[in-house]
Short mmCIF file of C-alpha atoms in Angstrom, two decimals:
data_model
loop_
_atom_site.label_atom_id
_atom_site.label_comp_id
_atom_site.label_asym_id
_atom_site.label_seq_id
_atom_site.Cartn_x
_atom_site.Cartn_y
_atom_site.Cartn_z
CA MET A 1 -26.91 23.79 -23.17
CA LEU A 2 -23.25 22.65 -23.17
CA LYS A 3 -23.69 20.76 -19.73
CA GLN A 4 -26.87 19.05 -20.84
CA VAL A 5 -25.26 17.78 -24.17
CA LEU A 6 -22.12 16.61 -22.65
CA SER A 7 -23.97 14.80 -19.79
CA ALA A 8 -26.27 13.10 -22.31
CA MET A 9 -23.21 11.88 -24.46
CA LEU A 10 -21.27 10.56 -21.29
CA TRP A 11 -24.28 8.54 -20.07
CA LEU A 12 -24.79 6.89 -23.33
CA ALA A 13 -21.14 5.81 -23.49
CA LEU A 14 -21.05 4.46 -20.10
CA ALA A 15 -24.50 2.64 -20.19
CA ALA A 16 -22.95 0.46 -22.82
CA HIS A 17 -20.61 -1.07 -20.17
CA SER A 18 -23.38 -1.85 -17.64
CA VAL A 19 -25.77 -4.64 -17.98
CA GLN A 20 -28.54 -2.78 -19.80
CA GLY A 21 -27.94 0.05 -17.34
CA GLN A 22 -29.69 -1.79 -14.62
CA GLN A 23 -26.84 -1.85 -12.09
CA LYS A 24 -26.65 0.44 -8.97
CA SER A 25 -24.60 3.46 -9.79
CA ILE A 26 -21.72 3.20 -7.61
CA THR A 27 -19.61 6.39 -6.30
CA LEU A 28 -15.80 6.47 -5.69
CA GLY A 29 -16.35 6.26 -2.03
CA GLU A 30 -18.44 2.89 -2.32
CA LEU A 31 -15.84 1.67 -4.76
CA TRP A 32 -13.06 2.39 -2.20
CA HIS A 33 -14.92 0.08 0.54
CA GLU A 34 -14.60 -2.79 -2.06
CA VAL A 35 -10.94 -2.08 -2.68
CA GLU A 36 -10.09 -1.84 1.04
CA LYS A 37 -12.05 -5.25 1.71
CA SER A 38 -10.75 -7.30 -1.00
CA TYR A 39 -7.39 -6.09 -2.67
CA PRO A 40 -4.47 -8.28 -1.77
CA GLY A 41 -1.97 -5.48 -1.19
CA VAL A 42 -4.09 -4.30 2.02
CA ASN A 43 -4.30 -7.88 3.18
CA ALA A 44 -0.31 -8.12 2.74
CA ARG A 45 0.11 -4.99 4.95
CA GLN A 46 -2.09 -6.41 7.48
CA SER A 47 -0.28 -9.61 7.63
CA SER A 48 2.74 -7.54 8.38
CA ILE A 49 1.02 -5.91 11.32
CA THR A 50 0.00 -9.44 12.60
CA ALA A 51 3.39 -10.74 12.43
CA ALA A 52 4.92 -7.70 14.26
CA GLU A 53 2.29 -8.26 16.99
CA PHE A 54 3.27 -12.12 17.47
CA ASN A 55 6.91 -10.90 17.64
CA GLU A 56 5.98 -8.36 20.11
CA LYS A 57 4.37 -11.05 22.35
CA ALA A 58 7.28 -13.47 21.68
CA ILE A 59 9.83 -10.74 23.03
CA LYS A 60 7.66 -10.19 25.99
CA ASN A 61 7.57 -13.93 26.83
CA ASN A 62 11.32 -13.86 27.12
CA ALA A 63 10.79 -12.04 30.49
CA LEU A 64 9.05 -15.10 31.95
CA PRO A 65 11.03 -18.00 33.70
CA GLN A 66 12.61 -20.33 31.10
CA ALA A 67 11.87 -23.74 32.00
CA LYS A 68 13.73 -26.82 30.34
CA ILE A 69 13.16 -30.60 30.75
CA GLN A 70 15.52 -33.47 29.66
CA LEU A 71 14.93 -37.08 29.53
CA GLN A 72 17.75 -39.99 28.53
CA ASN A 73 17.90 -43.49 28.41
CA THR A 74 21.29 -44.84 27.41
CA PHE A 75 23.10 -48.24 26.75
CA GLY A 76 26.85 -48.38 26.56
CA THR A 77 30.11 -49.01 28.50
CA PHE A 78 31.01 -47.23 31.72
CA LYS A 79 34.70 -47.55 31.65
CA GLY A 80 36.29 -44.04 32.75
CA SER A 81 39.51 -42.37 33.00
CA ASN A 82 41.00 -39.94 35.40
CA GLY A 83 41.11 -36.24 34.84
CA ALA A 84 38.63 -33.48 33.81
CA PHE A 85 37.02 -32.72 30.44
CA PHE A 86 34.51 -30.26 28.85
CA PRO A 87 31.46 -32.00 27.26
CA GLN A 88 30.06 -28.68 26.08
CA PRO A 89 30.99 -25.08 26.58
CA GLY A 90 30.18 -23.68 30.04
CA PHE A 91 29.95 -27.20 31.82
CA PHE A 92 32.82 -29.59 32.84
CA ASN A 93 33.03 -32.95 34.62
CA VAL A 94 35.74 -34.65 36.55
CA SER A 95 36.02 -38.38 36.31
CA GLY A 96 37.48 -40.38 39.31
CA LYS A 97 39.22 -43.74 39.25
CA VAL A 98 37.02 -46.61 38.06
CA ALA A 99 36.21 -49.04 40.98
CA PRO A 100 36.22 -52.69 40.30
CA THR A 101 32.79 -54.28 39.00
CA GLU A 102 31.53 -57.51 38.44
CA GLY A 103 28.98 -58.86 35.94
CA SER A 104 28.21 -57.15 32.49
CA SER A 105 30.77 -54.67 30.74
CA THR A 106 27.89 -52.68 29.68
CA ALA A 107 25.08 -51.14 31.74
CA THR A 108 21.71 -49.29 31.18
CA ASN A 109 21.26 -45.67 32.43
CA THR A 110 18.43 -43.38 32.74
CA PHE A 111 18.49 -39.73 33.42
CA GLY A 112 15.84 -37.17 33.72
CA SER A 113 16.29 -33.21 34.84
CA ALA A 114 14.31 -30.09 34.90
CA THR A 115 15.92 -26.57 35.27
CA LEU A 116 14.34 -23.20 35.72
CA GLU A 117 16.09 -20.02 34.85
CA PHE A 118 14.71 -16.52 35.70
CA GLU A 119 16.60 -13.18 34.75
CA VAL A 120 15.88 -10.78 37.38
CA PHE A 121 18.00 -7.88 36.45
CA SER A 122 19.41 -6.89 33.11
CA PHE A 123 20.07 -3.02 33.41
CA GLY A 124 16.71 -2.41 31.79
CA ARG A 125 17.38 -4.56 28.68
CA GLN A 126 14.20 -6.51 28.64
CA LYS A 127 12.02 -3.40 29.05
CA THR A 128 13.97 -1.76 26.29
CA GLU A 129 13.30 -4.76 23.97
CA ASN A 130 9.63 -4.72 24.74
CA LYS A 131 9.55 -1.03 23.84
CA ALA A 132 11.33 -1.55 20.65
CA ALA A 133 8.84 -4.36 19.59
CA GLU A 134 5.89 -2.01 20.30
CA THR A 135 7.53 0.74 18.13
CA GLN A 136 8.02 -1.75 15.34
CA THR A 137 4.29 -2.75 15.52
CA ALA A 138 3.25 0.92 15.32
CA ARG A 139 5.66 1.46 12.48
CA TYR A 140 3.96 -1.25 10.51
CA TYR A 141 0.52 0.41 11.26
CA ALA A 142 1.92 3.45 9.96
CA GLU A 143 3.16 1.97 6.88
CA LYS A 144 -0.28 0.57 6.13
CA GLU A 145 -1.92 3.70 6.72
CA GLY A 146 0.51 5.40 4.27
CA TYR A 147 -0.21 2.57 1.73
CA LEU A 148 -3.89 3.09 1.94
CA ILE A 149 -3.53 6.86 1.46
CA GLN A 150 -1.58 5.91 -1.77
CA LEU A 151 -4.02 3.38 -2.85
CA LYS A 152 -6.78 5.83 -2.55
CA LYS A 153 -4.92 8.08 -5.02
CA GLU A 154 -4.34 5.28 -7.40
CA LEU A 155 -7.96 4.29 -7.13
CA THR A 156 -8.90 7.94 -7.93
CA GLY A 157 -6.53 8.28 -10.79
CA ARG A 158 -7.85 5.21 -12.53
CA PHE A 159 -11.43 6.18 -11.80
CA VAL A 160 -10.90 9.59 -13.33
CA GLN A 161 -9.23 7.86 -16.32
CA VAL A 162 -12.33 5.69 -17.09
CA LEU A 163 -14.65 8.58 -16.91
CA TYR A 164 -12.02 10.79 -19.06
CA ALA A 165 -11.94 8.03 -21.68
CA ALA A 166 -15.82 7.66 -21.60
CA SER A 167 -16.08 11.71 -22.15
CA LYS A 168 -13.57 11.40 -25.09
CA LEU A 169 -15.56 8.38 -26.62
CA SER A 170 -18.78 10.32 -26.33
CA TRP A 171 -16.81 13.44 -27.89
CA ALA A 172 -15.63 11.39 -30.79
CA GLU A 173 -19.17 9.91 -31.29
CA LYS A 174 -20.56 13.28 -31.35
CA ASN A 175 -17.83 14.44 -33.97
CA ALA A 176 -18.72 11.55 -36.19
CA ASP A 177 -22.51 12.46 -35.79
CA ARG A 178 -21.70 16.05 -36.91
CA LEU A 179 -19.57 14.91 -39.86
CA SER A 180 -22.19 12.33 -41.04
CA GLU A 181 -24.70 15.26 -40.87
CA VAL A 182 -22.24 17.44 -42.84
CA HIS A 183 -21.73 14.59 -45.30
CA LYS A 184 -25.48 14.29 -45.95
CA ILE A 185 -25.88 18.12 -46.54
CA ALA A 186 -22.83 17.99 -48.89
CA ALA A 187 -24.35 15.14 -50.81
CA GLY A 188 -27.58 16.73 -51.13
CA LEU A 189 -26.16 19.95 -52.39
CA ALA A 190 -23.85 18.24 -54.85
CA LYS A 191 -27.06 16.28 -56.27
CA SER A 192 -28.60 19.48 -56.80
CA GLY A 193 -25.70 21.09 -58.58
CA LEU A 194 -25.20 23.70 -55.89
CA LYS A 195 -21.92 22.38 -54.79
CA PRO A 196 -19.19 20.20 -56.37
CA THR A 197 -19.03 16.42 -55.81
CA ALA A 198 -15.69 16.90 -54.20
CA ASP A 199 -17.50 18.38 -51.14
CA SER A 200 -19.37 15.19 -50.81
CA LEU A 201 -16.11 13.09 -50.98
CA LEU A 202 -14.17 15.30 -48.66
CA ALA A 203 -17.13 15.27 -46.05
CA HIS A 204 -17.10 11.34 -46.29
CA THR A 205 -13.35 11.33 -45.89
CA THR A 206 -13.66 13.33 -42.75
CA TYR A 207 -16.37 11.29 -41.41
CA ILE A 208 -14.36 8.03 -41.92
CA GLN A 209 -11.49 9.53 -40.01
CA ALA A 210 -13.94 10.53 -37.08
CA LEU A 211 -15.04 6.84 -36.86
CA ALA A 212 -11.62 5.76 -36.59
CA ASP A 213 -11.30 8.21 -33.57
CA VAL A 214 -14.37 6.44 -32.07
CA ASP A 215 -12.63 3.12 -32.37
CA TYR A 216 -9.52 4.42 -30.64
CA TRP A 217 -11.32 6.10 -27.85
CA LEU A 218 -13.49 2.72 -27.27
CA GLY A 219 -10.21 0.81 -26.96
CA ILE A 220 -8.79 3.34 -24.51
CA GLN A 221 -12.07 3.10 -22.47
CA ASN A 222 -12.10 -0.77 -22.41
CA ALA A 223 -8.43 -0.69 -21.20
CA SER A 224 -9.06 1.83 -18.49
CA VAL A 225 -11.94 -0.21 -17.28
CA GLN A 226 -9.69 -3.27 -17.04
CA LYS A 227 -7.14 -1.24 -15.21
CA LEU A 228 -9.67 -0.24 -12.56
CA GLU A 229 -11.15 -3.76 -12.28
CA GLU A 230 -7.53 -4.77 -11.14
CA LEU A 231 -8.17 -2.88 -7.92
CA HIS A 232 -11.87 -3.52 -6.99
CA GLY A 233 -12.49 -6.94 -8.68
CA LEU A 234 -16.18 -6.06 -9.65
CA ARG A 235 -17.25 -7.29 -13.01
CA GLU A 236 -19.89 -4.70 -13.94
CA ILE A 237 -20.09 -1.12 -12.63
CA ASN A 238 -22.58 1.62 -13.60
CA PHE A 239 -20.69 4.86 -13.86
CA THR A 240 -23.63 7.03 -15.05
CA ASN A 241 -23.91 9.23 -11.90
CA SER A 242 -20.01 9.68 -11.56
CA GLY A 243 -19.79 10.51 -15.20
CA ARG A 244 -22.28 13.39 -14.77
CA ARG A 245 -20.33 14.80 -11.78
CA PHE A 246 -16.96 14.20 -13.52
CA ILE A 247 -18.02 16.55 -16.44
CA GLU A 248 -19.57 19.03 -14.22
CA PRO A 249 -16.96 19.46 -11.53
CA SER A 250 -17.84 21.39 -8.24
CA LEU A 251 -15.74 24.54 -8.34
CA LYS A 252 -15.93 25.22 -4.71
CA GLY A 253 -13.41 24.22 -1.94
CA SER A 254 -12.32 20.69 -2.10
CA THR A 255 -10.85 19.54 1.28
CA ALA A 256 -11.68 20.50 4.84
CA PHE A 257 -8.11 20.70 6.05
CA SER A 258 -5.55 22.85 4.20
CA GLU A 259 -2.42 22.18 6.07
CA ILE A 260 -0.25 19.01 6.52
CA ASP A 261 -1.10 16.93 9.68
CA ASN A 262 2.14 16.05 11.78
CA ASP A 263 0.83 12.81 12.24
CA HIS A 264 0.41 12.13 8.44
CA PRO A 265 1.41 8.38 7.88
CA PHE A 266 4.23 9.44 5.46
CA LEU A 267 5.98 11.44 8.21
CA GLU A 268 4.79 9.08 11.14
CA TYR A 269 6.64 6.19 9.51
CA PHE A 270 9.98 7.81 9.54
CA HIS A 271 9.44 9.12 13.10
CA LEU A 272 8.55 5.62 14.22
CA GLN A 273 11.72 4.16 12.43
CA SER A 274 14.06 6.63 13.92
CA ASP A 275 12.63 5.56 17.55
CA TYR A 276 12.96 2.06 16.62
CA TYR A 277 16.67 2.47 15.77
CA LYS A 278 17.28 4.39 18.92
CA LEU A 279 15.66 1.64 20.97
CA GLN A 280 17.60 -1.22 19.30
CA SER A 281 20.84 0.83 19.86
CA SER A 282 20.02 0.96 23.52
CA VAL A 283 19.23 -2.69 23.55
CA LEU A 284 22.85 -3.51 22.07
CA LYS A 285 24.53 -1.24 24.72
CA LYS A 286 22.53 -2.83 27.65
CA SER A 287 23.19 -6.43 26.23
CA ALA A 288 26.95 -5.81 26.79
CA LEU A 289 26.27 -5.32 30.58
CA PRO A 290 25.98 -8.23 32.96
CA SER A 291 22.82 -10.01 33.87
CA LEU A 292 21.75 -11.82 37.05
CA ARG A 293 19.57 -14.88 37.10
CA PHE A 294 18.14 -17.24 39.74
CA LEU A 295 18.70 -20.66 38.78
CA GLY A 296 16.96 -23.96 39.97
CA GLY A 297 17.26 -27.63 38.96
CA TYR A 298 16.32 -31.18 39.81
CA ALA A 299 17.72 -34.42 38.49
CA LEU A 300 16.87 -38.04 38.75
CA ARG A 301 19.22 -40.86 37.69
CA GLY A 302 19.03 -44.48 37.49
CA THR A 303 21.71 -47.04 36.55
CA GLY A 304 22.19 -50.73 36.18
CA ILE A 305 25.40 -50.73 38.18
CA ARG A 306 24.53 -51.45 41.87
CA PRO A 307 26.41 -50.00 44.95
CA ASP A 308 28.42 -53.11 45.57
CA GLY A 309 29.89 -52.77 41.86
CA TYR A 310 27.77 -55.40 40.25
CA ALA A 311 26.78 -54.25 36.64
CA SER A 312 23.69 -55.34 34.78
CA GLY A 313 23.16 -55.23 31.25
CA ARG A 314 19.54 -55.73 31.26
CA TRP A 315 17.45 -52.68 30.18
CA GLN A 316 15.00 -52.74 32.95
CA ASP A 317 17.59 -52.66 35.58
CA GLY A 318 18.66 -49.34 34.10
CA PHE A 319 15.72 -47.73 36.11
CA SER A 320 17.18 -49.25 39.50
CA ASN A 321 19.57 -47.76 41.97
CA SER A 322 18.05 -44.40 41.53
CA THR A 323 19.27 -41.33 43.13
CA ASN A 324 18.05 -37.52 42.89
CA ASN A 325 19.75 -34.02 43.27
CA LEU A 326 18.31 -30.45 43.92
CA LEU A 327 20.19 -27.44 43.07
CA VAL A 328 19.25 -23.71 43.34
CA GLY A 329 21.41 -20.56 43.22
CA ALA A 330 22.14 -17.34 41.58
CA GLY A 331 24.36 -16.58 38.58
CA LEU A 332 25.87 -13.54 37.23
CA THR A 333 26.92 -13.71 33.50
CA TRP A 334 28.88 -11.07 31.54
CA ASN A 335 30.02 -11.56 27.95
CA LEU A 336 32.93 -9.11 28.10
CA THR A 337 34.18 -9.59 24.49
CA SER A 338 30.72 -7.96 23.28
CA LEU A 339 31.50 -4.74 24.92
CA ARG A 340 33.34 -3.33 21.99
CA THR A 341 31.30 -5.16 19.21
CA ASN A 342 27.96 -3.95 20.70
CA LYS A 343 29.14 -0.63 21.05
CA LEU A 344 29.94 -0.49 17.25
CA LYS A 345 26.71 -2.06 16.32
CA SER A 346 25.03 0.48 18.72
CA ASP A 347 26.66 3.59 16.89
CA ALA A 348 25.52 2.09 13.54
CA MET A 349 21.88 2.11 14.66
CA LEU A 350 22.06 5.60 16.03
CA MET A 351 23.27 6.53 12.38
CA ASP A 352 20.27 4.81 11.01
CA ALA A 353 18.05 6.62 13.38
CA GLU A 354 19.51 9.90 12.25
CA ARG A 355 19.19 9.01 8.75
CA SER A 356 15.55 8.37 9.53
CA VAL A 357 15.16 12.02 10.88
CA TYR A 358 16.69 13.51 7.80
CA LEU A 359 14.34 11.35 5.51
CA GLN A 360 11.50 12.75 7.68
CA LYS A 361 12.56 16.50 7.01
CA GLN A 362 13.05 15.74 3.45
CA GLN A 363 9.61 14.27 3.12
CA LEU A 364 8.04 17.13 5.11
CA GLN A 365 9.68 19.89 2.76
CA ALA A 366 8.54 17.95 -0.29
CA MET A 367 4.83 17.54 0.91
CA GLU A 368 4.76 21.25 1.88
CA LYS A 369 5.76 22.22 -1.63
CA ASP A 370 3.62 19.62 -3.38
CA LEU A 371 0.72 21.22 -1.38
CA SER A 372 1.48 24.62 -2.13
CA ALA A 373 1.94 23.97 -5.82
CA ALA A 374 -1.32 22.07 -5.79
CA LYS A 375 -3.44 24.81 -4.19
CA SER A 376 -2.02 27.37 -6.71
CA LEU A 377 -2.60 25.02 -9.70
CA ILE A 378 -6.30 24.05 -8.51
CA PHE A 379 -6.99 27.88 -8.21
CA GLN A 380 -5.98 28.55 -11.84
CA GLN A 381 -7.58 25.35 -13.03
CA ARG A 382 -10.88 26.61 -11.70
CA LYS A 383 -10.45 29.65 -13.47
CA GLN A 384 -9.27 27.68 -16.75
CA LEU A 385 -12.64 25.73 -16.59
CA VAL A 386 -14.88 28.70 -16.38
CA LYS A 387 -13.11 29.92 -19.67
CA THR A 388 -13.05 26.32 -21.50
CA GLN A 389 -16.83 26.01 -20.79
CA GLN A 390 -17.40 29.43 -22.34
CA ALA A 391 -15.30 28.68 -25.24
CA VAL A 392 -17.25 25.46 -25.89
CA ARG A 393 -20.48 27.20 -25.72
CA GLN A 394 -19.32 30.11 -28.27
CA ALA A 395 -17.81 27.43 -30.59
CA GLU A 396 -21.16 25.41 -30.59
CA GLU A 397 -23.18 28.60 -31.35
CA ALA A 398 -20.66 29.55 -34.24
CA TYR A 399 -20.65 25.99 -35.71
CA VAL A 400 -24.61 26.08 -35.78
CA MET A 401 -24.61 29.29 -37.67
CA TYR A 402 -21.90 28.30 -40.06
CA LYS A 403 -23.51 25.06 -40.73
CA ALA A 404 -26.90 27.06 -41.65
CA ARG A 405 -24.87 29.24 -44.01
CA TYR A 406 -23.37 26.25 -45.75
CA ARG A 407 -26.51 24.72 -46.21
CA SER A 408 -27.81 27.95 -47.94
CA GLY A 409 -24.63 27.87 -49.85
CA LEU A 410 -23.00 30.84 -48.49
CA ILE A 411 -19.69 29.50 -47.55
CA SER A 412 -17.68 26.61 -48.60
CA LEU A 413 -17.30 23.20 -46.94
CA THR A 414 -13.65 23.94 -46.07
CA GLU A 415 -14.76 26.95 -43.99
CA LEU A 416 -17.46 24.87 -42.25
CA LEU A 417 -14.92 22.08 -41.45
CA GLN A 418 -12.59 24.44 -40.09
CA ILE A 419 -15.27 25.91 -37.68
CA ARG A 420 -16.02 22.41 -36.84
CA MET A 421 -12.45 21.53 -35.97
CA TYR A 422 -12.40 24.80 -33.52
CA LEU A 423 -15.39 23.34 -31.86
CA GLU A 424 -13.79 19.91 -31.65
CA GLN A 425 -10.56 21.32 -30.27
CA ALA A 426 -12.59 23.46 -27.67
CA GLU A 427 -14.54 20.42 -26.47
CA SER A 428 -11.46 18.12 -26.21
CA GLU A 429 -9.39 20.80 -24.37
CA HIS A 430 -12.30 21.14 -21.82
CA ILE A 431 -12.57 17.52 -21.19
CA LYS A 432 -8.72 17.37 -20.56
CA ALA A 433 -8.89 20.30 -18.32
CA VAL A 434 -11.58 18.67 -16.38
CA ARG A 435 -9.41 15.43 -16.02
CA ASP A 436 -6.37 17.36 -15.04
CA TYR A 437 -8.53 19.32 -12.19
CA TRP A 438 -9.66 16.03 -10.64
CA LEU A 439 -6.32 14.49 -10.72
CA GLN A 440 -4.92 17.67 -9.00
CA LEU A 441 -7.75 17.34 -6.29
CA ALA A 442 -6.31 13.70 -5.72
CA ILE A 443 -2.74 15.10 -5.20
CA GLU A 444 -4.23 17.49 -2.73
CA ALA A 445 -6.22 14.83 -0.88
CA GLU A 446 -3.02 12.44 -0.42
CA ILE A 447 -1.23 15.17 1.32
CA THR A 448 -3.82 16.28 3.32
CA THR A 449 -5.16 12.79 3.86
CA ASP A 450 -8.64 14.09 3.19
CA PHE A 451 -10.43 12.10 0.29
CA ASP A 452 -13.95 12.83 1.57
CA PHE A 453 -14.47 15.63 -1.31
CA LEU A 454 -13.54 13.18 -4.02
CA PHE A 455 -15.34 10.28 -2.55
CA HIS A 456 -18.68 12.09 -2.45
CA ASN A 457 -18.18 13.95 -5.64
CA LEU A 458 -17.24 11.37 -8.06
#
């Protein structure tokens, strides 16, 4: 009897928020597909993964030969001086004595060059950089999976809150209906002179208060629906079937897995982060070692100065008197000053890796205790629900009998209202216990990464 009454009340309350009850009833699992498809937070995590994949490709491209090209066309004087100079770090030029020239004091020059540089040996630095980039991408994948689990729990919590608010609204409406009936009985008895007029006034006052509760829970339900819409973006949803399943929860086993998976995203994230810091530490150490490169270059130059010393200032003559050069070789570079600096940075990275290991252990300990606590609480909550259902059923039967006695003039209105209050509290406590039970299942699902029970039973 209790289940039928509560289900009917919940259906009426939820139907008011659908378009004449014509929408397809949606389950929590179906709602999750909408959230996963369109929620901006999910897309933001996917963008981070895509950026990491691009970075991974960019780092791998560093192992390819580096080709550079340079083209210049200049106009200016050509007076030189004896001695050497450094035009930029790493290169120098020696200028000889200027030969006598005839013609213009300025000349046009053209210059083009192409170089090819290929790092052939770097003590494994490039390979380690590639591995670090791959680990970074995997870490973003783990971060997204962890976010999805948290989002599933958040969606479940808001979904349960909507159903809870609808149940409380139905509960408030049922209380108002009871008090309306009591008021009519009291008014009839007062007119017949069997009860004082004060009974009618007291019953009406209690009825008005019940209507105020209806307004309150209607506001709570509308607010909870808006909070849920923030995740899925759908305008109208029919919660009818979910409402029935909410108020009549299955008290059987919830999840298929009862232990924490070692590959849980909450744990895998810290593991990958530790690996990444270790690889970055190795990269810094290897960056301080020398690297061997094959070098090749080709240059083509034209000038307005002829071999006989005559200088032309015309622009087109700058492409004359051309000469070209080819250079190949091998080079060894070693930044000796980075030995100390890179070692300090490498040690700092190792400390970050150690910190990630400790954070992983901390996370695992917390999850183990949370899972143990959730299992224990769920076990007791199932017992609680059986007892609250029984309490509501007996309170309902008692209220019906006391209402009949009041109608017959055997008890006072105060006694009847007190029995009604006991029934009201029993129903309210049962609805609250149902809500807490579903929320505890959500905690268990988050730790075990298994939301199948919730997605198929809400």
